[in-house]
Amino acid sequence: MTGTGVPLRRSNVDTDQIIPAVFLKRVTRTGFDDALFYAWRRDPNFVLNQPEYQNGKILVAGPDFGIGSSREHAVWALHDYGFRVVIASRFADIFYGNTAKNGVLAAIMPQESVELLWKLLEEEPGTQMTVDLESRTVTCGDVTLPFEVNDYVRWRLMNGYDDIDLTLQHEDDIAAYERMRAEKFPFKPKTIPIITEGEAVVEPAREPQESDWAGPISDR
């Protein structure tokens, strides 16, 4: 994929800094774009408030990104804003696992490479970067750097599989087991089909009465 690179010169970014706990009011995966880095975005000089970086797709962060609580909302917020790749020299284990489940690539590369990308992105704000998952490389201008991603995560992301997709690959086996279970153990509770409801209206994570509220990013 190709998109604008965003240099985030901060290390030890925890999940509460990515999305404060006050915004964890729902279990849907959308509506969190305005809550991403909420406290930092109140600073006019924060990188995402700069016009050249507002449409960023690739976040280049410092070491130990995603530490803290295991909240999956941290990845939902990044994805909802538009980020599809986060590059860092180290990630928290649980955060790293959550990225693959939610369509975000956590690309690992040496800190020296990260600092080179920061330099390039700051010298030319708005620079487009290309992340090639097949070759495991990142290209920024004339520079191409390798990154690490384990084979399983790479396979999931290249095929767009989430946990439900992986489960449904065994749908026939699951159906066969449920038939056997109903026949062999008729006294046990039966598995009932899921009730499908219409698509829910997505509400923003932030409260409209906040003084600086300007509506969802997607509507601006």
mmCIF file of C-alpha atoms in Angstrom:
data_model
loop_
_atom_site.group_PDB
_atom_site.id
_atom_site.type_symbol
_atom_site.label_atom_id
_atom_site.label_comp_id
_atom_site.label_asym_id
_atom_site.label_seq_id
_atom_site.Cartn_x
_atom_site.Cartn_y
_atom_site.Cartn_z
ATOM 1 C CA MET A 1 0.000 0.000 0.000
ATOM 2 C CA THR A 2 1.039 3.620 -0.545
ATOM 3 C CA GLY A 3 0.121 6.536 1.694
ATOM 4 C CA THR A 4 1.333 9.548 3.625
ATOM 5 C CA GLY A 5 3.893 8.772 6.315
ATOM 6 C CA VAL A 6 3.509 10.364 9.747
ATOM 7 C CA PRO A 7 6.545 10.725 12.058
ATOM 8 C CA LEU A 8 5.583 10.235 15.712
ATOM 9 C CA ARG A 9 8.756 10.961 17.685
ATOM 10 C CA ARG A 10 7.500 9.461 20.928
ATOM 11 C CA SER A 11 8.530 6.272 22.679
ATOM 12 C CA ASN A 12 6.624 4.146 25.205
ATOM 13 C CA VAL A 13 3.279 5.229 23.755
ATOM 14 C CA ASP A 14 0.681 3.378 25.825
ATOM 15 C CA THR A 15 -2.852 2.444 24.885
ATOM 16 C CA ASP A 16 -4.341 5.146 27.113
ATOM 17 C CA GLN A 17 -2.415 7.733 25.097
ATOM 18 C CA ILE A 18 -3.616 6.115 21.881
ATOM 19 C CA ILE A 19 -7.235 6.234 23.074
ATOM 20 C CA PRO A 20 -8.163 7.324 26.618
ATOM 21 C CA ALA A 21 -10.337 4.954 28.640
ATOM 22 C CA VAL A 22 -13.149 7.528 28.807
ATOM 23 C CA PHE A 23 -13.929 6.792 25.152
ATOM 24 C CA LEU A 24 -14.336 3.028 25.559
ATOM 25 C CA LYS A 25 -18.106 3.281 25.551
ATOM 26 C CA ARG A 26 -18.952 0.806 22.833
ATOM 27 C CA VAL A 27 -17.829 -2.506 21.431
ATOM 28 C CA THR A 28 -18.194 -1.633 17.751
ATOM 29 C CA ARG A 29 -14.988 -1.029 15.819
ATOM 30 C CA THR A 30 -15.918 2.350 14.364
ATOM 31 C CA GLY A 31 -16.440 5.915 15.532
ATOM 32 C CA PHE A 32 -13.116 6.279 17.324
ATOM 33 C CA ASP A 33 -11.226 8.417 14.792
ATOM 34 C CA ASP A 34 -11.628 11.660 16.742
ATOM 35 C CA ALA A 35 -10.573 9.967 19.986
ATOM 36 C CA LEU A 36 -7.209 8.824 18.603
ATOM 37 C CA PHE A 37 -4.360 10.544 20.508
ATOM 38 C CA TYR A 38 -7.085 12.736 22.011
ATOM 39 C CA ALA A 39 -4.973 14.576 24.614
ATOM 40 C CA TRP A 40 -2.100 15.212 22.229
ATOM 41 C CA ARG A 41 -4.371 16.476 19.466
ATOM 42 C CA ARG A 42 -5.474 19.324 21.701
ATOM 43 C CA ASP A 43 -1.975 20.708 21.101
ATOM 44 C CA PRO A 44 -1.990 22.685 17.799
ATOM 45 C CA ASN A 45 1.617 21.639 17.189
ATOM 46 C CA PHE A 46 0.917 17.916 17.421
ATOM 47 C CA VAL A 47 1.900 16.137 14.212
ATOM 48 C CA LEU A 48 -1.631 15.040 13.251
ATOM 49 C CA ASN A 49 -2.788 18.656 13.448
ATOM 50 C CA GLN A 50 -0.373 19.623 10.677
ATOM 51 C CA PRO A 51 -2.131 19.730 7.272
ATOM 52 C CA GLU A 52 0.598 17.693 5.560
ATOM 53 C CA TYR A 53 0.055 14.745 7.906
ATOM 54 C CA GLN A 54 -3.715 14.779 8.478
ATOM 55 C CA ASN A 55 -4.402 12.078 5.884
ATOM 56 C CA GLY A 56 -1.670 9.777 7.133
ATOM 57 C CA LYS A 57 -1.830 6.050 6.427
ATOM 58 C CA ILE A 58 1.554 4.947 7.798
ATOM 59 C CA LEU A 59 2.595 5.850 11.344
ATOM 60 C CA VAL A 60 6.313 5.758 12.171
ATOM 61 C CA ALA A 61 6.583 5.602 15.954
ATOM 62 C CA GLY A 62 9.194 5.194 18.679
ATOM 63 C CA PRO A 63 10.054 1.968 20.527
ATOM 64 C CA ASP A 64 7.594 0.109 22.768
ATOM 65 C CA PHE A 65 4.474 1.303 20.995
ATOM 66 C CA GLY A 66 1.162 -0.005 22.364
ATOM 67 C CA ILE A 67 2.239 -0.799 25.921
ATOM 68 C CA GLY A 68 -0.226 -0.630 28.816
ATOM 69 C CA SER A 69 -3.681 -2.163 28.863
ATOM 70 C CA SER A 70 -4.781 -4.779 26.356
ATOM 71 C CA ARG A 71 -7.673 -2.694 24.988
ATOM 72 C CA GLU A 72 -8.389 -3.611 21.380
ATOM 73 C CA HIS A 73 -9.883 -0.162 20.951
ATOM 74 C CA ALA A 74 -6.343 1.189 20.481
ATOM 75 C CA VAL A 75 -6.086 -0.613 17.153
ATOM 76 C CA TRP A 76 -9.684 0.216 16.250
ATOM 77 C CA ALA A 77 -8.914 3.924 16.719
ATOM 78 C CA LEU A 78 -5.791 3.754 14.544
ATOM 79 C CA HIS A 79 -7.660 1.853 11.831
ATOM 80 C CA ASP A 80 -10.702 4.130 12.025
ATOM 81 C CA TYR A 81 -8.523 7.207 11.556
ATOM 82 C CA GLY A 82 -7.000 5.658 8.440
ATOM 83 C CA PHE A 83 -3.730 4.107 9.555
ATOM 84 C CA ARG A 84 -3.023 0.747 7.971
ATOM 85 C CA VAL A 85 0.635 0.428 9.034
ATOM 86 C CA VAL A 86 2.503 1.267 12.235
ATOM 87 C CA ILE A 87 6.306 1.069 12.096
ATOM 88 C CA ALA A 88 8.400 0.822 15.273
ATOM 89 C CA SER A 89 11.440 -0.972 16.608
ATOM 90 C CA ARG A 90 9.399 -2.724 19.334
ATOM 91 C CA PHE A 91 5.717 -3.321 20.047
ATOM 92 C CA ALA A 92 3.892 -4.524 23.129
ATOM 93 C CA ASP A 93 2.989 -8.193 22.616
ATOM 94 C CA ILE A 94 -0.781 -7.889 23.088
ATOM 95 C CA PHE A 95 -0.993 -4.784 20.916
ATOM 96 C CA TYR A 96 1.001 -6.585 18.219
ATOM 97 C CA GLY A 97 -1.469 -9.469 18.286
ATOM 98 C CA ASN A 98 -4.435 -7.117 18.098
ATOM 99 C CA THR A 99 -3.097 -5.363 14.994
ATOM 100 C CA ALA A 100 -3.185 -8.482 12.841
ATOM 101 C CA LYS A 101 -6.737 -9.230 13.959
ATOM 102 C CA ASN A 102 -7.918 -5.797 12.884
ATOM 103 C CA GLY A 103 -6.232 -5.188 9.548
ATOM 104 C CA VAL A 104 -3.254 -3.122 10.710
ATOM 105 C CA LEU A 105 0.347 -4.109 9.980
ATOM 106 C CA ALA A 106 2.812 -3.669 12.851
ATOM 107 C CA ALA A 107 6.132 -3.552 10.982
ATOM 108 C CA ILE A 108 9.287 -3.997 13.048
ATOM 109 C CA MET A 109 12.563 -2.442 11.964
ATOM 110 C CA PRO A 110 15.759 -1.321 13.718
ATOM 111 C CA GLN A 111 15.641 2.010 15.538
ATOM 112 C CA GLU A 112 18.282 3.359 13.142
ATOM 113 C CA SER A 113 15.894 2.741 10.244
ATOM 114 C CA VAL A 114 13.025 4.369 12.127
ATOM 115 C CA GLU A 115 15.112 7.476 12.752
ATOM 116 C CA LEU A 116 16.049 7.666 9.089
ATOM 117 C CA LEU A 117 12.351 7.568 8.164
ATOM 118 C CA TRP A 118 11.616 10.297 10.725
ATOM 119 C CA LYS A 119 14.303 12.465 9.126
ATOM 120 C CA LEU A 120 12.955 11.927 5.610
ATOM 121 C CA LEU A 121 9.338 12.569 6.613
ATOM 122 C CA GLU A 122 10.181 15.731 8.529
ATOM 123 C CA GLU A 123 12.366 17.124 5.746
ATOM 124 C CA GLU A 124 9.507 16.696 3.250
ATOM 125 C CA PRO A 125 6.163 16.665 5.086
ATOM 126 C CA GLY A 126 3.480 14.779 3.195
ATOM 127 C CA THR A 127 5.950 12.336 1.654
ATOM 128 C CA GLN A 128 4.313 9.212 0.284
ATOM 129 C CA MET A 129 5.609 5.875 1.546
ATOM 130 C CA THR A 130 5.060 2.431 0.053
ATOM 131 C CA VAL A 131 4.829 -0.666 2.222
ATOM 132 C CA ASP A 132 5.215 -3.931 0.329
ATOM 133 C CA LEU A 133 4.008 -6.775 2.509
ATOM 134 C CA GLU A 134 5.011 -9.398 -0.023
ATOM 135 C CA SER A 135 8.670 -8.311 -0.123
ATOM 136 C CA ARG A 136 8.602 -6.990 3.476
ATOM 137 C CA THR A 137 10.050 -3.616 2.521
ATOM 138 C CA VAL A 138 9.228 0.044 3.105
ATOM 139 C CA THR A 139 10.112 2.653 0.484
ATOM 140 C CA CYS A 140 10.320 6.357 1.328
ATOM 141 C CA GLY A 141 11.685 8.521 -1.465
ATOM 142 C CA ASP A 142 14.833 6.849 -2.770
ATOM 143 C CA VAL A 143 15.284 4.770 0.368
ATOM 144 C CA THR A 144 14.060 1.177 0.678
ATOM 145 C CA LEU A 145 14.312 -0.575 4.037
ATOM 146 C CA PRO A 146 13.376 -4.104 5.158
ATOM 147 C CA PHE A 147 10.986 -4.776 8.018
ATOM 148 C CA GLU A 148 10.099 -7.825 10.063
ATOM 149 C CA VAL A 149 6.702 -9.483 10.281
ATOM 150 C CA ASN A 150 6.103 -13.102 11.155
ATOM 151 C CA ASP A 151 4.816 -15.435 8.460
ATOM 152 C CA TYR A 152 1.435 -16.046 10.086
ATOM 153 C CA VAL A 153 0.637 -12.344 10.477
ATOM 154 C CA ARG A 154 1.808 -11.674 6.931
ATOM 155 C CA TRP A 155 -0.457 -14.467 5.614
ATOM 156 C CA ARG A 156 -3.466 -13.123 7.532
ATOM 157 C CA LEU A 157 -3.001 -9.567 6.328
ATOM 158 C CA MET A 158 -2.329 -10.499 2.706
ATOM 159 C CA ASN A 159 -5.595 -12.473 2.683
ATOM 160 C CA GLY A 160 -7.564 -9.998 4.782
ATOM 161 C CA TYR A 161 -8.527 -12.627 7.353
ATOM 162 C CA ASP A 162 -9.915 -11.735 10.769
ATOM 163 C CA ASP A 163 -10.750 -14.320 13.450
ATOM 164 C CA ILE A 164 -14.252 -14.882 12.087
ATOM 165 C CA ASP A 165 -12.912 -15.515 8.576
ATOM 166 C CA LEU A 166 -10.520 -18.117 9.974
ATOM 167 C CA THR A 167 -13.331 -19.803 11.907
ATOM 168 C CA LEU A 168 -15.624 -19.891 8.864
ATOM 169 C CA GLN A 169 -12.995 -21.821 6.934
ATOM 170 C CA HIS A 170 -14.105 -24.751 9.122
ATOM 171 C CA GLU A 171 -17.825 -24.090 8.707
ATOM 172 C CA ASP A 172 -18.597 -27.579 7.371
ATOM 173 C CA ASP A 173 -16.766 -29.243 10.255
ATOM 174 C CA ILE A 174 -18.578 -27.029 12.765
ATOM 175 C CA ALA A 175 -21.967 -27.857 11.228
ATOM 176 C CA ALA A 176 -21.147 -31.583 11.267
ATOM 177 C CA TYR A 177 -20.153 -31.399 14.930
ATOM 178 C CA GLU A 178 -23.369 -29.588 15.854
ATOM 179 C CA ARG A 179 -25.449 -32.273 14.101
ATOM 180 C CA MET A 180 -23.574 -35.010 15.952
ATOM 181 C CA ARG A 181 -23.919 -33.166 19.230
ATOM 182 C CA ALA A 182 -27.686 -32.769 18.801
ATOM 183 C CA GLU A 183 -28.102 -36.483 18.039
ATOM 184 C CA LYS A 184 -25.721 -37.882 20.663
ATOM 185 C CA PHE A 185 -26.483 -35.463 23.467
ATOM 186 C CA PRO A 186 -30.129 -34.371 22.988
ATOM 187 C CA PHE A 187 -30.335 -33.377 26.666
ATOM 188 C CA LYS A 188 -27.719 -30.627 26.254
ATOM 189 C CA PRO A 189 -28.660 -27.070 25.272
ATOM 190 C CA LYS A 190 -28.761 -26.564 21.528
ATOM 191 C CA THR A 191 -26.708 -23.996 19.681
ATOM 192 C CA ILE A 192 -29.052 -21.423 18.162
ATOM 193 C CA PRO A 193 -28.316 -19.370 15.027
ATOM 194 C CA ILE A 194 -27.093 -15.839 15.481
ATOM 195 C CA ILE A 195 -29.718 -13.146 15.076
ATOM 196 C CA THR A 196 -28.750 -10.777 12.271
ATOM 197 C CA GLU A 197 -29.757 -7.192 12.817
ATOM 198 C CA GLY A 198 -29.587 -4.220 10.506
ATOM 199 C CA GLU A 199 -26.418 -2.169 10.375
ATOM 200 C CA ALA A 200 -26.159 0.053 13.432
ATOM 201 C CA VAL A 201 -25.745 3.803 13.125
ATOM 202 C CA VAL A 202 -22.156 4.747 13.961
ATOM 203 C CA GLU A 203 -21.948 7.358 16.687
ATOM 204 C CA PRO A 204 -18.708 9.261 17.383
ATOM 205 C CA ALA A 205 -16.784 8.424 20.542
ATOM 206 C CA ARG A 206 -16.622 12.029 21.686
ATOM 207 C CA GLU A 207 -19.533 13.908 23.190
ATOM 208 C CA PRO A 208 -21.092 16.571 20.886
ATOM 209 C CA GLN A 209 -21.303 19.102 23.719
ATOM 210 C CA GLU A 210 -17.503 19.341 23.989
ATOM 211 C CA SER A 211 -16.422 22.903 23.193
ATOM 212 C CA ASP A 212 -13.974 21.905 20.454
ATOM 213 C CA TRP A 213 -16.245 19.330 18.812
ATOM 214 C CA ALA A 214 -16.378 19.768 15.027
ATOM 215 C CA GLY A 215 -18.149 16.571 14.067
ATOM 216 C CA PRO A 216 -16.674 13.271 12.850
ATOM 217 C CA ILE A 217 -13.549 13.584 10.717
ATOM 218 C CA SER A 218 -15.281 11.696 7.931
ATOM 219 C CA ASP A 219 -17.894 14.478 7.598
ATOM 220 C CA ARG A 220 -15.419 17.358 7.333
#
